PDB file of C-alpha atoms in Angstrom:
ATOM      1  CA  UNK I   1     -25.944   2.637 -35.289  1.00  0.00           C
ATOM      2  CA  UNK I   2     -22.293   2.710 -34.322  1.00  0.00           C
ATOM      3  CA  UNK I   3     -22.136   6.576 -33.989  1.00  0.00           C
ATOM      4  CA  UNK I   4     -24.967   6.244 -31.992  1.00  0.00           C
ATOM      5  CA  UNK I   5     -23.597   3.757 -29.641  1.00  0.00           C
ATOM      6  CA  UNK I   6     -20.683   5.125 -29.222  1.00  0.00           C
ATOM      7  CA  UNK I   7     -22.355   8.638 -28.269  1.00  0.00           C
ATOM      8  CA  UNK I   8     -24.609   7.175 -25.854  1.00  0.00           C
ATOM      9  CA  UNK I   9     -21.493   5.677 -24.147  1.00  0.00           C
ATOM     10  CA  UNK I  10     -19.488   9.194 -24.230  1.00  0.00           C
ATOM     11  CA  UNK I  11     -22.609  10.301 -22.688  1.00  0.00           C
ATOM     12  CA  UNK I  12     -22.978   7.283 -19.823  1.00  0.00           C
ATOM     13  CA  UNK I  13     -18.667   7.787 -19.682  1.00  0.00           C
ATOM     14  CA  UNK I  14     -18.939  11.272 -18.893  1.00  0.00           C
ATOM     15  CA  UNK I  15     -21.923  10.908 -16.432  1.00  0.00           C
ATOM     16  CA  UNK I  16     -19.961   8.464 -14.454  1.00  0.00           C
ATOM     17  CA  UNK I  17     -16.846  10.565 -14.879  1.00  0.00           C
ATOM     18  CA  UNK I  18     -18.282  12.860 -12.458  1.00  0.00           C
ATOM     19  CA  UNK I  19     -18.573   9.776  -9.955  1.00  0.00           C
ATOM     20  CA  UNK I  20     -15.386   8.206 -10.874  1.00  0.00           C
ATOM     21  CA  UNK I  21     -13.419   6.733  -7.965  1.00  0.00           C
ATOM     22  CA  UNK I  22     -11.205   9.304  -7.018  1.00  0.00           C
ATOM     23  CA  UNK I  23     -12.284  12.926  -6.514  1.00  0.00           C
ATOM     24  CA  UNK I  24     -10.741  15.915  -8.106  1.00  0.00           C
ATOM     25  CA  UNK I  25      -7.450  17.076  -5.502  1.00  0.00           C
ATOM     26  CA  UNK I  26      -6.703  13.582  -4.832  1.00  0.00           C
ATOM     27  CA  UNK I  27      -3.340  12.168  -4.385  1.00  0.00           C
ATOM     28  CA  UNK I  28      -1.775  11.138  -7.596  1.00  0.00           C
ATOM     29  CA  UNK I  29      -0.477   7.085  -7.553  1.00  0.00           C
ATOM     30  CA  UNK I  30       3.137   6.591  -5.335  1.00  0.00           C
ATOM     31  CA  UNK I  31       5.207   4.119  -6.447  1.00  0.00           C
ATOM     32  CA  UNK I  32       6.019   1.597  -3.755  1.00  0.00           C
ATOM     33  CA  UNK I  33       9.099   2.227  -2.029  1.00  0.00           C
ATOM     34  CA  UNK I  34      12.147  -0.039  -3.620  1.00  0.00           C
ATOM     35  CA  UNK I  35      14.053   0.158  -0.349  1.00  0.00           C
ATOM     36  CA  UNK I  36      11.027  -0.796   2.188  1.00  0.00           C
ATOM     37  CA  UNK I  37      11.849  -4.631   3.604  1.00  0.00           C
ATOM     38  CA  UNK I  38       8.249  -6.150   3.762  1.00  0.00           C
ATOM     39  CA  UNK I  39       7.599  -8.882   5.992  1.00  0.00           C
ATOM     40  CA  UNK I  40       5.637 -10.406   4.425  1.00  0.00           C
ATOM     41  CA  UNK I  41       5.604 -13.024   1.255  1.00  0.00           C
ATOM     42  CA  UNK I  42       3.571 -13.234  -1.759  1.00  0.00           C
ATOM     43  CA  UNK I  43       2.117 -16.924  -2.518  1.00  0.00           C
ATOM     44  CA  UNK I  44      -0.306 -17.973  -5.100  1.00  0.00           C
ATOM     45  CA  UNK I  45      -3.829 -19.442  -5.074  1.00  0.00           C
ATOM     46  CA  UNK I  46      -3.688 -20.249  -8.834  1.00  0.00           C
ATOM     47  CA  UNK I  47      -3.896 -17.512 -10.594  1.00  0.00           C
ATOM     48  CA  UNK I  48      -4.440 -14.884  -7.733  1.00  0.00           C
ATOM     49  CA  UNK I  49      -1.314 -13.647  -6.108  1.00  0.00           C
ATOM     50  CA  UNK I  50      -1.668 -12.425  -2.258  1.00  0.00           C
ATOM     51  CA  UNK I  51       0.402 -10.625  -0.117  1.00  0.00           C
ATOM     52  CA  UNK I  52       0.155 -12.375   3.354  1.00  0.00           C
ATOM     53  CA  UNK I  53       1.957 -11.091   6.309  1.00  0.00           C
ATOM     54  CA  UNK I  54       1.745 -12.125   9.697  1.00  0.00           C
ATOM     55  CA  UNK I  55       1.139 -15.139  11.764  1.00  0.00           C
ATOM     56  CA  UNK I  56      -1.748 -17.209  10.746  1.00  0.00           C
ATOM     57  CA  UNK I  57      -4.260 -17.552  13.503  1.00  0.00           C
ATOM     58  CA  UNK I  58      -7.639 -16.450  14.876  1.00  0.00           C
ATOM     59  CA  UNK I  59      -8.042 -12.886  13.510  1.00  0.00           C
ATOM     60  CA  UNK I  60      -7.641 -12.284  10.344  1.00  0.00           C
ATOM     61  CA  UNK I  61      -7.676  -8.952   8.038  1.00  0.00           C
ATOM     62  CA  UNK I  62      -8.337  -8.735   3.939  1.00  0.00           C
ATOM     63  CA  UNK I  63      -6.960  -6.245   2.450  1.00  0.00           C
ATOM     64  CA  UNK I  64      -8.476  -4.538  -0.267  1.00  0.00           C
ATOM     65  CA  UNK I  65      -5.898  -2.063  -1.902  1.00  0.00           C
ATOM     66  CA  UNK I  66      -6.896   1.062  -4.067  1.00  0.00           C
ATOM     67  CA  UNK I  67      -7.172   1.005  -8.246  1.00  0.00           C
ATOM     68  CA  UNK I  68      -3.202   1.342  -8.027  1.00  0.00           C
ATOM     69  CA  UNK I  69      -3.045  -2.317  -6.551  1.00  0.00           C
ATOM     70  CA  UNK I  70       0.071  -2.833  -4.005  1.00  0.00           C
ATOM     71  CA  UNK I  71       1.216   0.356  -5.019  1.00  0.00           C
ATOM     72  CA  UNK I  72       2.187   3.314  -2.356  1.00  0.00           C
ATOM     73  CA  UNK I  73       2.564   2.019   1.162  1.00  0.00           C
ATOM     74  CA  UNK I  74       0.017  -1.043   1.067  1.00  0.00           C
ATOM     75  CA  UNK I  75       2.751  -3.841   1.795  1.00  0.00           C
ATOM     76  CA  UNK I  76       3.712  -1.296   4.722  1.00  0.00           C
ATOM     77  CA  UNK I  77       0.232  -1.370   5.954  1.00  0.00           C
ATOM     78  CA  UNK I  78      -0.584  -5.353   5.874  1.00  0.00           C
ATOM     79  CA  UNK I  79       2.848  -5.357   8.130  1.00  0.00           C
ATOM     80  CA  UNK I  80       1.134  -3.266  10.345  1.00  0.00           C
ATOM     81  CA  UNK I  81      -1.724  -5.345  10.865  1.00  0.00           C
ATOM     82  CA  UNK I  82       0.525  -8.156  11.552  1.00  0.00           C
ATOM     83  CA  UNK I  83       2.537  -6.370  13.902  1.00  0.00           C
ATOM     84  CA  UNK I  84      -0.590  -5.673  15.747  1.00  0.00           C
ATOM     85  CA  UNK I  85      -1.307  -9.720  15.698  1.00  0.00           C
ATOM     86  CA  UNK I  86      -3.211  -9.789  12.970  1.00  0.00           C
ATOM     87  CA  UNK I  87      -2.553 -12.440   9.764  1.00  0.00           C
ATOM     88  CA  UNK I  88      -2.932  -9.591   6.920  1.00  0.00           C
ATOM     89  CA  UNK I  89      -4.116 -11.177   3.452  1.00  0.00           C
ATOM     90  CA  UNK I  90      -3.752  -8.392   0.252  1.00  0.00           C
ATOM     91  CA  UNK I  91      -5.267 -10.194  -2.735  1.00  0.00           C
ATOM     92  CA  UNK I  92      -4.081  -8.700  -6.229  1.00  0.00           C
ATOM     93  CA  UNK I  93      -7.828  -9.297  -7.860  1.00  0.00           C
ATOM     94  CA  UNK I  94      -6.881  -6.669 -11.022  1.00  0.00           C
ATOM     95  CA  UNK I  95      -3.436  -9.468 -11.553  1.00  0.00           C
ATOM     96  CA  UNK I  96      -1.452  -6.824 -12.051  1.00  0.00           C
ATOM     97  CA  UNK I  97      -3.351  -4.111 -13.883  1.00  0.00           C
ATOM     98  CA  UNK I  98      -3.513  -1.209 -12.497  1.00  0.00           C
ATOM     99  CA  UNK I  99      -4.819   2.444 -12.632  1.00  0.00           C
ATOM    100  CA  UNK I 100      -1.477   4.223 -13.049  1.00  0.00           C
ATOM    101  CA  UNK I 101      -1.314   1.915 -17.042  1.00  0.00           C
ATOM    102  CA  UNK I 102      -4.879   2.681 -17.940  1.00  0.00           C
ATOM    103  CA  UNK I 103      -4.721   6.639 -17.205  1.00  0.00           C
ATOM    104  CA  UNK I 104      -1.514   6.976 -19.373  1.00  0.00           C
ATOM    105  CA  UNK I 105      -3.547   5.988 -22.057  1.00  0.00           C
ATOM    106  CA  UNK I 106      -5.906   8.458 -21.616  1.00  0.00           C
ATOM    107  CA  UNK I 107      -9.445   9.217 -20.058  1.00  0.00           C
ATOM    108  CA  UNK I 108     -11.392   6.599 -22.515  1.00  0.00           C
ATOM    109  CA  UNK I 109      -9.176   3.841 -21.242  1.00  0.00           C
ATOM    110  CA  UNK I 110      -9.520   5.320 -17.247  1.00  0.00           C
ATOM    111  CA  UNK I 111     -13.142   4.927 -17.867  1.00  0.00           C
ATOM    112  CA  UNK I 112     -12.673   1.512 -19.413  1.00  0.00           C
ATOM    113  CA  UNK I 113     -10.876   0.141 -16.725  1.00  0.00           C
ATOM    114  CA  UNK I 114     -12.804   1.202 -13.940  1.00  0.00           C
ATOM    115  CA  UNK I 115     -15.972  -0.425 -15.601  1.00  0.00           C
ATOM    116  CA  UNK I 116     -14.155  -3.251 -16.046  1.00  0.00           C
ATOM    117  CA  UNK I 117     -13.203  -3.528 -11.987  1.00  0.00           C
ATOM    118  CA  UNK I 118     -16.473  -2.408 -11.553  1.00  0.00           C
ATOM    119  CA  UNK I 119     -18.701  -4.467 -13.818  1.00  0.00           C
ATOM    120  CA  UNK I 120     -16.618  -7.875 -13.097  1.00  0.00           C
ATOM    121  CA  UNK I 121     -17.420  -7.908  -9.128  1.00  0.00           C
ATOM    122  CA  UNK I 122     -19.384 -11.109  -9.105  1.00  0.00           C
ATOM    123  CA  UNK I 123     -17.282 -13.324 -11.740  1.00  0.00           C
ATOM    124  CA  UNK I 124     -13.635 -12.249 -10.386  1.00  0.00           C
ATOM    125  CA  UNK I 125     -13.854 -10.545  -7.198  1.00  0.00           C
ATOM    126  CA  UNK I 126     -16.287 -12.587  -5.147  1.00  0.00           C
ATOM    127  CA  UNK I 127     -15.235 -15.398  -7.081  1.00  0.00           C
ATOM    128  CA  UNK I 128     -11.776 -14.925  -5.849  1.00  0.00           C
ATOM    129  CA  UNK I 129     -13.145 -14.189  -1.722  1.00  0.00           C
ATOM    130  CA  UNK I 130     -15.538 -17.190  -1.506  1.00  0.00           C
ATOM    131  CA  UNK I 131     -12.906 -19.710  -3.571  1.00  0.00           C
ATOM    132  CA  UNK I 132      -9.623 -18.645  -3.050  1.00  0.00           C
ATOM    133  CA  UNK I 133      -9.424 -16.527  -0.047  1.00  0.00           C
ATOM    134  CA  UNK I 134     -12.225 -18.018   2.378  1.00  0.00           C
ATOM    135  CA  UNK I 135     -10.954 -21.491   1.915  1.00  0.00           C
ATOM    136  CA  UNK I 136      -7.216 -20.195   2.824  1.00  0.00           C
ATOM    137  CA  UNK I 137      -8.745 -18.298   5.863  1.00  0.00           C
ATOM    138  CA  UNK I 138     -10.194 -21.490   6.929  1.00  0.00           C
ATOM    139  CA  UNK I 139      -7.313 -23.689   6.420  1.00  0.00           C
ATOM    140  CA  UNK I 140      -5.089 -21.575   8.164  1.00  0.00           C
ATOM    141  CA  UNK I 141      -7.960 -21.210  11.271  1.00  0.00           C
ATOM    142  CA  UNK I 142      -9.024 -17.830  10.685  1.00  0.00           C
ATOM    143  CA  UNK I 143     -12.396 -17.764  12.685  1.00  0.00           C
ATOM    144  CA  UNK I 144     -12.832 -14.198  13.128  1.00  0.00           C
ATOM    145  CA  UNK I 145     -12.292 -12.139   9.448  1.00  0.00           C
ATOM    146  CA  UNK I 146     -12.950  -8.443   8.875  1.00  0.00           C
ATOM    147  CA  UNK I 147     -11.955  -5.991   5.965  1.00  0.00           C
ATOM    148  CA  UNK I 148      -9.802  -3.201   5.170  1.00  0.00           C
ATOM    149  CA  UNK I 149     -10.250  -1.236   2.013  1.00  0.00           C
ATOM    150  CA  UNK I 150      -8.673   1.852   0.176  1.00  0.00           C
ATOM    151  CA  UNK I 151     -10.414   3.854  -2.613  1.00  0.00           C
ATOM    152  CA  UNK I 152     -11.847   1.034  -4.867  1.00  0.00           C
ATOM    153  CA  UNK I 153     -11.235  -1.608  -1.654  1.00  0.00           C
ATOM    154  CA  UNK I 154     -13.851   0.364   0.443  1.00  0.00           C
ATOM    155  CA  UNK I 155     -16.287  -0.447  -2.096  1.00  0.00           C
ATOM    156  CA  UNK I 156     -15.173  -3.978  -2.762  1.00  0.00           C
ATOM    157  CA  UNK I 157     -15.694  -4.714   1.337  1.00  0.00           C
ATOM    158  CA  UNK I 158     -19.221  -3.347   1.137  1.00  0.00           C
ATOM    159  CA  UNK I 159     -20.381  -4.879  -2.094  1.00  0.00           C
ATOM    160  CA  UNK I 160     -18.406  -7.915  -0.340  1.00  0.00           C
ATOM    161  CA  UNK I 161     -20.575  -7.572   2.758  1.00  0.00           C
ATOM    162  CA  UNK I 162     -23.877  -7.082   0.992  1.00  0.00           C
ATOM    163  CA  UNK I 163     -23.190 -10.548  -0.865  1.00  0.00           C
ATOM    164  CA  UNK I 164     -22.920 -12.340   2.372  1.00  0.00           C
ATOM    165  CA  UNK I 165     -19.233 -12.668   2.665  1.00  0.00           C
ATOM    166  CA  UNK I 166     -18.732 -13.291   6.312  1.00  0.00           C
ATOM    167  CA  UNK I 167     -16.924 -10.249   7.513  1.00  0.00           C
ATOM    168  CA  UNK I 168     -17.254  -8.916  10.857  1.00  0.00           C
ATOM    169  CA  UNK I 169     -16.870  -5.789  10.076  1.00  0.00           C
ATOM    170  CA  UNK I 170     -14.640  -3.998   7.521  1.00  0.00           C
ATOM    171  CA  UNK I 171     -12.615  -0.295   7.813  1.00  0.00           C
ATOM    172  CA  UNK I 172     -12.430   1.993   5.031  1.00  0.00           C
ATOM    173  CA  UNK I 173      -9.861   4.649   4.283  1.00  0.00           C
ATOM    174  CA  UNK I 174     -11.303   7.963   1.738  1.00  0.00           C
ATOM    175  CA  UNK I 175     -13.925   5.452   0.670  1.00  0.00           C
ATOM    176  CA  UNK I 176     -14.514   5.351  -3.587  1.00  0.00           C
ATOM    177  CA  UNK I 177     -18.123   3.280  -2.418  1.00  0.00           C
ATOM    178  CA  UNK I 178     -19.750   5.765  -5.189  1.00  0.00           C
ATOM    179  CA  UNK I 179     -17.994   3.091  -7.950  1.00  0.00           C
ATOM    180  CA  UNK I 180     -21.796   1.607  -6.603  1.00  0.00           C
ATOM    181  CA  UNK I 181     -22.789   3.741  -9.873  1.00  0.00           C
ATOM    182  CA  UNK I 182     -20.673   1.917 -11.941  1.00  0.00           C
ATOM    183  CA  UNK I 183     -22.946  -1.150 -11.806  1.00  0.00           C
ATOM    184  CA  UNK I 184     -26.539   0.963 -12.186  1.00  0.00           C
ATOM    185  CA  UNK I 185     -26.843   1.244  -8.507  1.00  0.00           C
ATOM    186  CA  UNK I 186     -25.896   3.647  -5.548  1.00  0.00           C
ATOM    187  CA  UNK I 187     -23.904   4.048  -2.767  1.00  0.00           C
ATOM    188  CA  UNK I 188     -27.238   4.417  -0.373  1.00  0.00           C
ATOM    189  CA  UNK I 189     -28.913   1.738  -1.460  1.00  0.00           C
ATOM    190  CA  UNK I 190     -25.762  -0.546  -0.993  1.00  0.00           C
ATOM    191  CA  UNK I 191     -25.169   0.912   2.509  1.00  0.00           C
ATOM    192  CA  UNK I 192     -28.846  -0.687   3.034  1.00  0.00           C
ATOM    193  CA  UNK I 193     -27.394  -4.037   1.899  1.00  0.00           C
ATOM    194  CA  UNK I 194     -24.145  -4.407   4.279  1.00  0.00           C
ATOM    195  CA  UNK I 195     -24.467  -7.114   6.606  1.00  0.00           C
ATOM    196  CA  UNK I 196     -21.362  -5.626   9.045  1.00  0.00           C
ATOM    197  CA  UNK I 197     -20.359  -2.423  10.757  1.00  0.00           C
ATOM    198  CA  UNK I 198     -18.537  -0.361   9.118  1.00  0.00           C
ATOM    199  CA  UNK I 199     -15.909   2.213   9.964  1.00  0.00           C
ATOM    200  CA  UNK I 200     -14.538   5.289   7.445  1.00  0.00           C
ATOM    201  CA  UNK I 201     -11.568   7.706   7.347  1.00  0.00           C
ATOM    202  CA  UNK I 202     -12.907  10.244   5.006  1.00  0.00           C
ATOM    203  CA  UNK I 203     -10.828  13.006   3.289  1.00  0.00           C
ATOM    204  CA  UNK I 204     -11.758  16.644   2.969  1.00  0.00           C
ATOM    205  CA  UNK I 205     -12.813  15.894  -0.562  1.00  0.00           C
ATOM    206  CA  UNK I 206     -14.619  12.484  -0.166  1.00  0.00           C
ATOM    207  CA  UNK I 207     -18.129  13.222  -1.041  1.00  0.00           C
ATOM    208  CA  UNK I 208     -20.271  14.497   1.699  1.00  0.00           C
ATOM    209  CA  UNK I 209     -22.244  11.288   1.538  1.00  0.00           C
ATOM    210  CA  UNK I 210     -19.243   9.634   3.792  1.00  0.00           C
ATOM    211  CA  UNK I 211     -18.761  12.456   5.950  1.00  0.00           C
ATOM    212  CA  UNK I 212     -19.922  11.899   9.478  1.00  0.00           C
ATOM    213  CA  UNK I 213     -23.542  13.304   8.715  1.00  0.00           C
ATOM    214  CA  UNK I 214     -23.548  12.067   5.274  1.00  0.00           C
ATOM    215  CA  UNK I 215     -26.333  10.119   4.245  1.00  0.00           C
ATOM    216  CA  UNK I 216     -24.304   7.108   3.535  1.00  0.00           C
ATOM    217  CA  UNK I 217     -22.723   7.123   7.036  1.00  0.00           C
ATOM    218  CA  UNK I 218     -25.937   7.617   8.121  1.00  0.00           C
ATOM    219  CA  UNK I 219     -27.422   4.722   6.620  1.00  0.00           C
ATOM    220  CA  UNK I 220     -24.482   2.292   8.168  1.00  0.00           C
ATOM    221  CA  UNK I 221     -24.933   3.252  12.208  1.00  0.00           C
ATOM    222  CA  UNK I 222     -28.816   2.543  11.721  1.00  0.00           C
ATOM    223  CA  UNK I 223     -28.242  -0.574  10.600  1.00  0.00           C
ATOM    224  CA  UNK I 224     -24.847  -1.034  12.904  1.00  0.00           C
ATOM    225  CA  UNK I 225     -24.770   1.522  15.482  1.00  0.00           C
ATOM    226  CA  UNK I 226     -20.990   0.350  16.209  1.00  0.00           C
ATOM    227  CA  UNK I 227     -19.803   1.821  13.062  1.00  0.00           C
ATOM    228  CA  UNK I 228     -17.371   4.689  12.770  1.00  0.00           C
ATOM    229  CA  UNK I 229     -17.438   7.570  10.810  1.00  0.00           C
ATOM    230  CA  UNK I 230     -14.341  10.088  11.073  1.00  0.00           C
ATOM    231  CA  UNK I 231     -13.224  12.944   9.350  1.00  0.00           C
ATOM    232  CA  UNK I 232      -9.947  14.089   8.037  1.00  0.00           C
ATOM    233  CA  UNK I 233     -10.730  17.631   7.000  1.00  0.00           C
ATOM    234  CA  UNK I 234      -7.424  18.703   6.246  1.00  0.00           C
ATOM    235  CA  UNK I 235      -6.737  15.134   3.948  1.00  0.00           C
ATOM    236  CA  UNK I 236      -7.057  14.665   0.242  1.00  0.00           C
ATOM    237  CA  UNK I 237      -8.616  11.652  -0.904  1.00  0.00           C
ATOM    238  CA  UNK I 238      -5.617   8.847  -0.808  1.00  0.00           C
ATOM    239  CA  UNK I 239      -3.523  10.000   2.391  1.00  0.00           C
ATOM    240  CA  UNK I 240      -3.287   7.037   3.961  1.00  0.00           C
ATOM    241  CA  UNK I 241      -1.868   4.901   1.222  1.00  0.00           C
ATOM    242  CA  UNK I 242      -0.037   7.163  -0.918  1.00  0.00           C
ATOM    243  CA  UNK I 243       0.290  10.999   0.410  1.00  0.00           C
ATOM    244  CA  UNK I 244       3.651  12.582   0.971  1.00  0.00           C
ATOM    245  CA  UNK I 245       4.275  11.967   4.894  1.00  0.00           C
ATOM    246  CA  UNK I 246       7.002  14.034   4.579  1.00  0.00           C
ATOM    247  CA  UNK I 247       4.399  16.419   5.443  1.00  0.00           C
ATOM    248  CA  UNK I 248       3.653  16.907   9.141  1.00  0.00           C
ATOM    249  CA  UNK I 249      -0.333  16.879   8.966  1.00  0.00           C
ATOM    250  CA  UNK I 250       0.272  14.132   6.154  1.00  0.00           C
ATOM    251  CA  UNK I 251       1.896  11.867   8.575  1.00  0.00           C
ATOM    252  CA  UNK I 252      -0.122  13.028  11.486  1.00  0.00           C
ATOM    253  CA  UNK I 253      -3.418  12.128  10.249  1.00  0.00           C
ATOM    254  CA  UNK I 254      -1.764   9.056   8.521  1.00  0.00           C
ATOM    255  CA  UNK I 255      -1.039   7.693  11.734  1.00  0.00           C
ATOM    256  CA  UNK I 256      -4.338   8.836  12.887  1.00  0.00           C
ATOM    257  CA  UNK I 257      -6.558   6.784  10.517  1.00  0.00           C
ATOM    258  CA  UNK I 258      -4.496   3.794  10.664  1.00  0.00           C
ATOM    259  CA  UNK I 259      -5.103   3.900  14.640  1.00  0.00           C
ATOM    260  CA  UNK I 260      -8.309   4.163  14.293  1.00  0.00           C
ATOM    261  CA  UNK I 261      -8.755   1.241  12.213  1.00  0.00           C
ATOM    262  CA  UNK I 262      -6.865  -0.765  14.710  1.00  0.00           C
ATOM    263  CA  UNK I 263      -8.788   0.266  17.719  1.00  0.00           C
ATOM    264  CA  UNK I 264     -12.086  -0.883  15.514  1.00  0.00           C
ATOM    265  CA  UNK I 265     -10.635  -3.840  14.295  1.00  0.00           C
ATOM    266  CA  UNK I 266      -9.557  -4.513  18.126  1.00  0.00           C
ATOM    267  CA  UNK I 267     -13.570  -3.865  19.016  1.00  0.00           C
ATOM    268  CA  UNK I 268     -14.596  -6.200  16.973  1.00  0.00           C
ATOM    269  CA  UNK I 269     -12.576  -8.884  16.038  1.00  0.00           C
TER     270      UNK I 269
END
């Protein structure tokens, strides 16, 4: 009985291996820069720590980092929301855990870990939005709340819109929504449950579901003809929070995507 378990999950692993969050050519985790100055400050909501940055007010971003947590430039980016007057909120949901641990341990505890940020949506990640966050938002006057995700966050804001989670809309940068497998679902059939427009910087390598004429994307502007659906062509999955800007089209296209989530956060908040 226990071999037999234990094939049928090598079997349901390597199925979903194919789907995993990030696809092949992707950027590879950056560690967060040691000599950046955020401004921002981390404060706790029991056991959930949060980057906040920005003056608390109106309009009001989450931000839902990739499986690395606040690695790569994701402190960088919450500053830039605030700089463009917007009170940035970066919950850590994983408390520390992170991608970068489980891969050095190799691919059975990759595969563990994303079913485990996968599976636990309901009991830790909602749990922490409608709890922790929400109440914060509202205590702080935060009327008008959308969503920016990376990887793993781009699924997190739709499966956060499909529960009901009040966002007005939510921006995604080379969206991982496919996790939606993790969970015996699909990334369609969740794009018929979000309650929001959406907008999505996808990579070269993102599947073709997300690419402008993707099914997916698709799916989103019939339901919310404001969404946005752009492509990076020249991008690998994970530019905007963690590719080597050294490079010209890097930083280009960078700058690029983060624009463009301004402008539709600036639409519709």
């Amino acid at each position: 009985l226990k071999q037999g378990f234990s094939d049928a999950f090598q079997k349901a692993s390597s199925f979903v291996s194919a789907m995993a969050c990030c696809p092949d050519g992707s950027w590879p985790a950056l560690n967060a820069d040691p000599s950046y100055a955020a401004t921002g400050q981390v404060i706790e909501m029991g056991d959930l720590k949060v980057y906040v940055s920005g003056t608390p007010g109106e309009k009001a971003v989450l931000v839902w980092p990739e499986v690395f947590g606040w690695e790569g430039r994701m402190k960088q980016i919450c500053d830039q929301l605030a700089a463009a007057g917007y009170y940035a909120v970066m919950p850590d949901h994983m408390r520390g855990e992170s991608m970068s641990e489980a891969a050095a341990k190799g691919e059975e505890a990759k595969m563990a870990f994303l079913n485990k940020w996968a599976g636990n949506f309901d009991e830790v990640v909602l749990a922490d939005i409608n709890d922790k966050l929400f109440p914060h938002l509202k205590e702080v006057g935060a009327t008008s709340v959308g969503g920016i995700g990376f990887c793993w966050g781009v699924w997190v804001a739709h499966r956060a819109s499909a529960a009901g989670v009040p966002l007005k809309c939510a921006a995604g940068c080379h969206p991982s929504v496919r996790l939606e497998g993790f969970v015996g679902s699909n990334e369609l059939e969740l794009a018929g449950k979000v309650k929001c427009p959406m907008m999505f910087a996808s990579a070269g390598n993102d599947p073709e579901n997300v690419q402008p004429d993707g099914e997916v994307s698709k799916k989103l502007k019939e339901l919310h003809p404001t969404s946005v659906i752009i492509a990076f062509p020249e991008m690998e999955h994970g530019w905007v929070s963690r590719g080597d800007v050294s490079q010209e089209n890097v930083a280009r296209d960078t700058k690029l995507a983060l624009q463009a989530c301004m402008d539709f956060f600036a639409a519709h908040l």
